[in-house]
Short mmCIF file of N, CA and C in Angstrom, two decimals:
data_model
loop_
_atom_site.label_atom_id
_atom_site.label_comp_id
_atom_site.label_asym_id
_atom_site.label_seq_id
_atom_site.Cartn_x
_atom_site.Cartn_y
_atom_site.Cartn_z
N UNK A 1 0.75 -0.95 0.07
CA UNK A 1 0.06 -0.25 0.14
C UNK A 1 1.07 1.24 -0.10
N UNK A 2 0.42 1.86 -0.24
CA UNK A 2 0.99 3.25 -0.30
C UNK A 2 1.33 4.24 1.29
N UNK A 3 2.26 4.92 1.35
CA UNK A 3 2.86 5.53 2.59
C UNK A 3 1.85 6.11 3.24
N UNK A 4 0.51 6.66 2.37
CA UNK A 4 -0.06 7.68 3.53
C UNK A 4 -1.09 6.93 3.96
N UNK A 5 -1.61 5.52 3.36
CA UNK A 5 -2.32 4.82 4.12
C UNK A 5 -2.10 3.79 4.82
N UNK A 6 -1.44 3.88 5.72
CA UNK A 6 -0.54 3.08 6.66
C UNK A 6 -1.44 2.78 7.60
N UNK A 7 -2.84 3.67 7.91
CA UNK A 7 -3.68 3.67 8.89
C UNK A 7 -4.65 2.70 8.47
N UNK A 8 -4.70 2.07 7.23
CA UNK A 8 -6.02 1.03 6.70
C UNK A 8 -5.38 -0.26 6.71
N UNK A 9 -5.70 -0.74 6.96
CA UNK A 9 -5.32 -2.42 6.90
C UNK A 9 -6.12 -3.15 6.25
N UNK A 10 -6.51 -3.71 5.29
CA UNK A 10 -7.32 -4.47 4.33
C UNK A 10 -6.83 -6.53 4.61
N UNK A 11 -7.94 -6.97 4.65
CA UNK A 11 -7.50 -8.44 5.38
C UNK A 11 -8.01 -9.39 4.72
N UNK A 12 -8.27 -8.95 3.38
CA UNK A 12 -8.71 -9.73 2.24
C UNK A 12 -8.02 -9.32 0.62
N UNK A 13 -7.51 -10.08 -0.28
CA UNK A 13 -7.17 -9.89 -1.22
C UNK A 13 -8.57 -8.46 -1.94
N UNK A 14 -9.61 -9.29 -2.09
CA UNK A 14 -10.64 -8.44 -3.03
C UNK A 14 -10.50 -7.06 -2.36
N UNK A 15 -10.07 -6.83 -1.12
CA UNK A 15 -10.52 -5.00 -0.96
C UNK A 15 -8.71 -4.57 -1.67
N UNK A 16 -7.61 -5.17 -1.81
CA UNK A 16 -6.91 -4.40 -2.48
C UNK A 16 -7.49 -3.12 -3.58
N UNK A 17 -8.19 -3.53 -4.32
CA UNK A 17 -8.38 -2.81 -5.68
C UNK A 17 -9.15 -1.56 -4.95
N UNK A 18 -10.14 -1.94 -3.94
CA UNK A 18 -11.07 -0.79 -3.27
C UNK A 18 -9.99 0.26 -2.87
N UNK A 19 -9.05 -0.36 -1.80
CA UNK A 19 -8.31 0.68 -1.25
C UNK A 19 -7.24 1.74 -2.22
N UNK A 20 -6.95 1.01 -3.52
CA UNK A 20 -6.59 1.60 -4.53
C UNK A 20 -7.20 2.79 -5.26
N UNK A 21 -8.43 1.77 -5.55
CA UNK A 21 -9.26 3.52 -6.17
C UNK A 21 -9.55 4.92 -5.03
N UNK A 22 -9.65 4.41 -3.81
CA UNK A 22 -9.85 5.48 -2.63
C UNK A 22 -8.61 6.49 -2.56
N UNK A 23 -7.75 5.80 -2.78
CA UNK A 23 -6.24 6.60 -2.05
C UNK A 23 -5.44 6.84 -3.47
N UNK A 24 -6.14 6.67 -5.03
CA UNK A 24 -5.14 6.99 -6.10
C UNK A 24 -5.84 8.20 -6.81
N UNK A 25 -5.26 9.18 -6.39
CA UNK A 25 -5.57 10.49 -6.82
C UNK A 25 -6.37 10.82 -8.48
N UNK A 26 -7.50 11.45 -8.41
CA UNK A 26 -8.21 11.34 -9.94
C UNK A 26 -6.85 12.24 -11.17
N UNK A 27 -7.35 12.40 -11.82
CA UNK A 27 -6.70 13.40 -13.03
C UNK A 27 -6.84 14.71 -12.59
N UNK A 28 -7.95 14.88 -12.03
CA UNK A 28 -8.47 16.19 -11.85
C UNK A 28 -7.41 16.93 -10.55
N UNK A 29 -7.26 16.13 -9.51
CA UNK A 29 -6.50 16.49 -8.70
C UNK A 29 -5.33 16.39 -8.92
N UNK A 30 -4.13 15.39 -10.04
CA UNK A 30 -3.09 15.54 -10.29
C UNK A 30 -2.72 17.22 -10.97
N UNK A 31 -3.68 17.32 -12.43
CA UNK A 31 -3.51 18.39 -12.95
C UNK A 31 -3.79 19.58 -12.14
N UNK A 32 -4.59 19.45 -11.12
CA UNK A 32 -4.19 20.87 -10.02
C UNK A 32 -3.59 20.88 -9.25
N UNK A 33 -3.04 19.86 -8.84
CA UNK A 33 -1.58 19.63 -8.04
C UNK A 33 -0.38 20.07 -8.90
N UNK A 34 -0.12 19.82 -10.02
CA UNK A 34 0.60 20.19 -11.31
C UNK A 34 0.68 21.80 -10.99
N UNK A 35 -0.39 22.56 -11.25
CA UNK A 35 -0.64 23.89 -11.41
C UNK A 35 0.07 24.67 -10.03
N UNK A 36 -0.14 23.84 -9.06
CA UNK A 36 -0.11 24.12 -7.88
C UNK A 36 2.07 24.81 -7.88
N UNK A 37 2.13 23.26 -7.89
CA UNK A 37 3.40 23.25 -7.60
C UNK A 37 4.15 24.07 -8.41
N UNK A 38 4.35 23.93 -9.73
CA UNK A 38 4.42 24.89 -11.00
C UNK A 38 4.50 26.61 -10.41
N UNK A 39 2.87 26.71 -9.71
CA UNK A 39 2.99 27.92 -9.26
C UNK A 39 4.00 28.43 -8.14
N UNK A 40 3.89 27.79 -7.27
CA UNK A 40 5.15 27.95 -6.26
C UNK A 40 6.35 27.56 -6.79
N UNK A 41 6.83 26.71 -7.60
CA UNK A 41 8.18 27.08 -7.97
C UNK A 41 8.44 28.70 -8.93
N UNK A 42 7.25 29.23 -9.68
CA UNK A 42 7.82 30.25 -10.33
C UNK A 42 7.72 31.62 -9.00
N UNK A 43 6.88 31.21 -7.82
CA UNK A 43 6.88 32.23 -7.69
C UNK A 43 8.01 32.42 -6.52
N UNK A 44 8.66 31.28 -6.39
CA UNK A 44 10.15 31.04 -5.88
C UNK A 44 10.97 32.03 -6.38
N UNK A 45 11.00 31.40 -7.80
CA UNK A 45 11.98 31.66 -8.76
C UNK A 45 12.26 33.55 -9.05
N UNK A 46 11.00 34.04 -8.54
CA UNK A 46 10.97 35.51 -8.30
C UNK A 46 11.14 36.26 -7.37
N UNK A 47 11.18 35.44 -6.32
CA UNK A 47 11.56 36.14 -5.43
C UNK A 47 10.40 36.23 -4.44
N UNK A 48 9.09 36.15 -4.84
CA UNK A 48 7.89 36.30 -4.67
C UNK A 48 7.49 35.66 -3.13
N UNK A 49 6.23 35.98 -2.71
CA UNK A 49 5.89 35.29 -1.29
C UNK A 49 4.82 34.95 -1.11
N UNK A 50 3.92 35.85 -2.17
CA UNK A 50 2.57 35.54 -2.74
C UNK A 50 2.75 34.62 -3.61
N UNK A 51 1.49 33.72 -3.37
CA UNK A 51 1.62 33.06 -4.90
C UNK A 51 -0.06 32.83 -5.11
N UNK A 52 -0.23 32.74 -5.93
CA UNK A 52 -1.83 32.65 -6.46
C UNK A 52 -1.72 31.72 -7.43
N UNK A 53 -2.84 30.54 -8.05
CA UNK A 53 -2.92 29.45 -8.79
C UNK A 53 -4.64 29.31 -8.93
N UNK A 54 -4.95 29.75 -10.21
CA UNK A 54 -6.59 29.61 -10.68
C UNK A 54 -6.90 31.21 -9.88
N UNK A 55 -6.49 32.03 -9.76
CA UNK A 55 -6.93 32.74 -9.01
C UNK A 55 -6.72 32.94 -7.53
N UNK A 56 -6.27 31.56 -7.18
CA UNK A 56 -6.87 31.83 -5.73
C UNK A 56 -5.49 32.05 -4.97
N UNK A 57 -5.20 32.40 -3.77
CA UNK A 57 -3.89 32.18 -2.75
C UNK A 57 -3.76 30.98 -2.31
N UNK A 58 -2.44 30.68 -2.57
CA UNK A 58 -2.15 29.70 -2.17
C UNK A 58 -0.73 29.60 -0.95
N UNK A 59 -1.00 28.82 0.10
CA UNK A 59 -0.43 28.45 1.35
C UNK A 59 0.68 27.43 1.30
N UNK A 60 0.89 27.41 2.33
CA UNK A 60 2.09 26.23 1.79
C UNK A 60 1.74 24.97 2.42
N UNK A 61 0.67 25.22 3.34
CA UNK A 61 -0.42 23.50 3.67
C UNK A 61 -0.84 22.70 1.91
N UNK A 62 -1.45 24.30 1.53
CA UNK A 62 -1.87 23.66 -0.25
C UNK A 62 -0.28 23.18 -0.77
N UNK A 63 0.26 23.88 -0.48
CA UNK A 63 1.38 23.23 -1.79
C UNK A 63 2.19 21.86 -1.27
N UNK A 64 2.02 21.59 -0.01
CA UNK A 64 2.47 20.14 0.89
C UNK A 64 1.27 19.15 0.37
N UNK A 65 0.22 19.60 0.17
CA UNK A 65 -1.14 18.56 0.03
C UNK A 65 -0.80 18.09 -1.22
N UNK A 66 -0.67 19.38 -2.26
CA UNK A 66 -0.37 19.02 -4.03
C UNK A 66 1.01 18.15 -4.20
N UNK A 67 1.79 18.73 -3.03
CA UNK A 67 2.95 17.46 -3.50
C UNK A 67 2.79 15.96 -2.96
N UNK A 68 2.08 15.99 -1.30
CA UNK A 68 1.56 14.64 -1.73
C UNK A 68 0.64 13.99 -2.57
N UNK A 69 -0.34 14.57 -3.54
CA UNK A 69 -1.12 13.90 -4.25
C UNK A 69 0.11 13.58 -5.63
N UNK A 70 1.01 14.46 -5.97
CA UNK A 70 1.54 13.92 -6.58
C UNK A 70 2.76 12.38 -6.29
N UNK A 71 2.78 12.88 -4.97
CA UNK A 71 3.61 11.56 -4.71
C UNK A 71 2.72 10.20 -4.68
N UNK A 72 1.26 10.26 -4.66
CA UNK A 72 0.74 9.13 -4.89
C UNK A 72 0.55 8.61 -6.05
N UNK A 73 0.46 9.63 -6.49
CA UNK A 73 0.07 9.42 -8.31
C UNK A 73 1.43 8.61 -8.63
N UNK A 74 2.71 9.23 -8.18
CA UNK A 74 3.65 8.66 -8.82
C UNK A 74 3.95 7.17 -8.40
N UNK A 75 3.24 6.94 -7.25
CA UNK A 75 3.82 5.52 -6.29
C UNK A 75 2.44 4.37 -7.17
N UNK A 76 1.83 4.92 -7.33
CA UNK A 76 0.47 4.72 -8.03
C UNK A 76 0.72 3.80 -9.58
N UNK A 77 1.92 4.58 -10.42
CA UNK A 77 1.83 4.64 -11.39
C UNK A 77 1.47 5.43 -12.16
N UNK A 78 0.40 6.37 -11.93
CA UNK A 78 -0.47 6.90 -13.06
C UNK A 78 -0.06 8.44 -13.22
N UNK A 79 1.03 8.77 -13.09
CA UNK A 79 1.90 10.20 -13.15
C UNK A 79 3.25 10.13 -12.94
N UNK A 80 4.43 10.72 -14.00
CA UNK A 80 5.73 10.51 -14.22
C UNK A 80 5.57 11.46 -14.30
N UNK A 81 6.99 12.43 -13.35
CA UNK A 81 7.14 14.31 -13.83
C UNK A 81 7.69 14.36 -14.87
N UNK A 82 8.06 15.11 -15.68
CA UNK A 82 9.00 15.34 -16.53
C UNK A 82 9.81 15.55 -16.72
#
């Protein structure tokens, strides 16, 4: 299982597919996370402390959550970083 799902224990092989469906990010979540991470990188390159993505302010917890989504997507094999 993924490192972020350590609280979930499956006791039957039929549960594995369901667990993966629940914890695997959707394409929409992946795309949004990519925009957030790219926005954070651009702001850092410009020396800006203010980050806005899709017209919304983004702070560090949001950036960290976006990185977790991408990590889960990579672990599940549905996203490969360019």
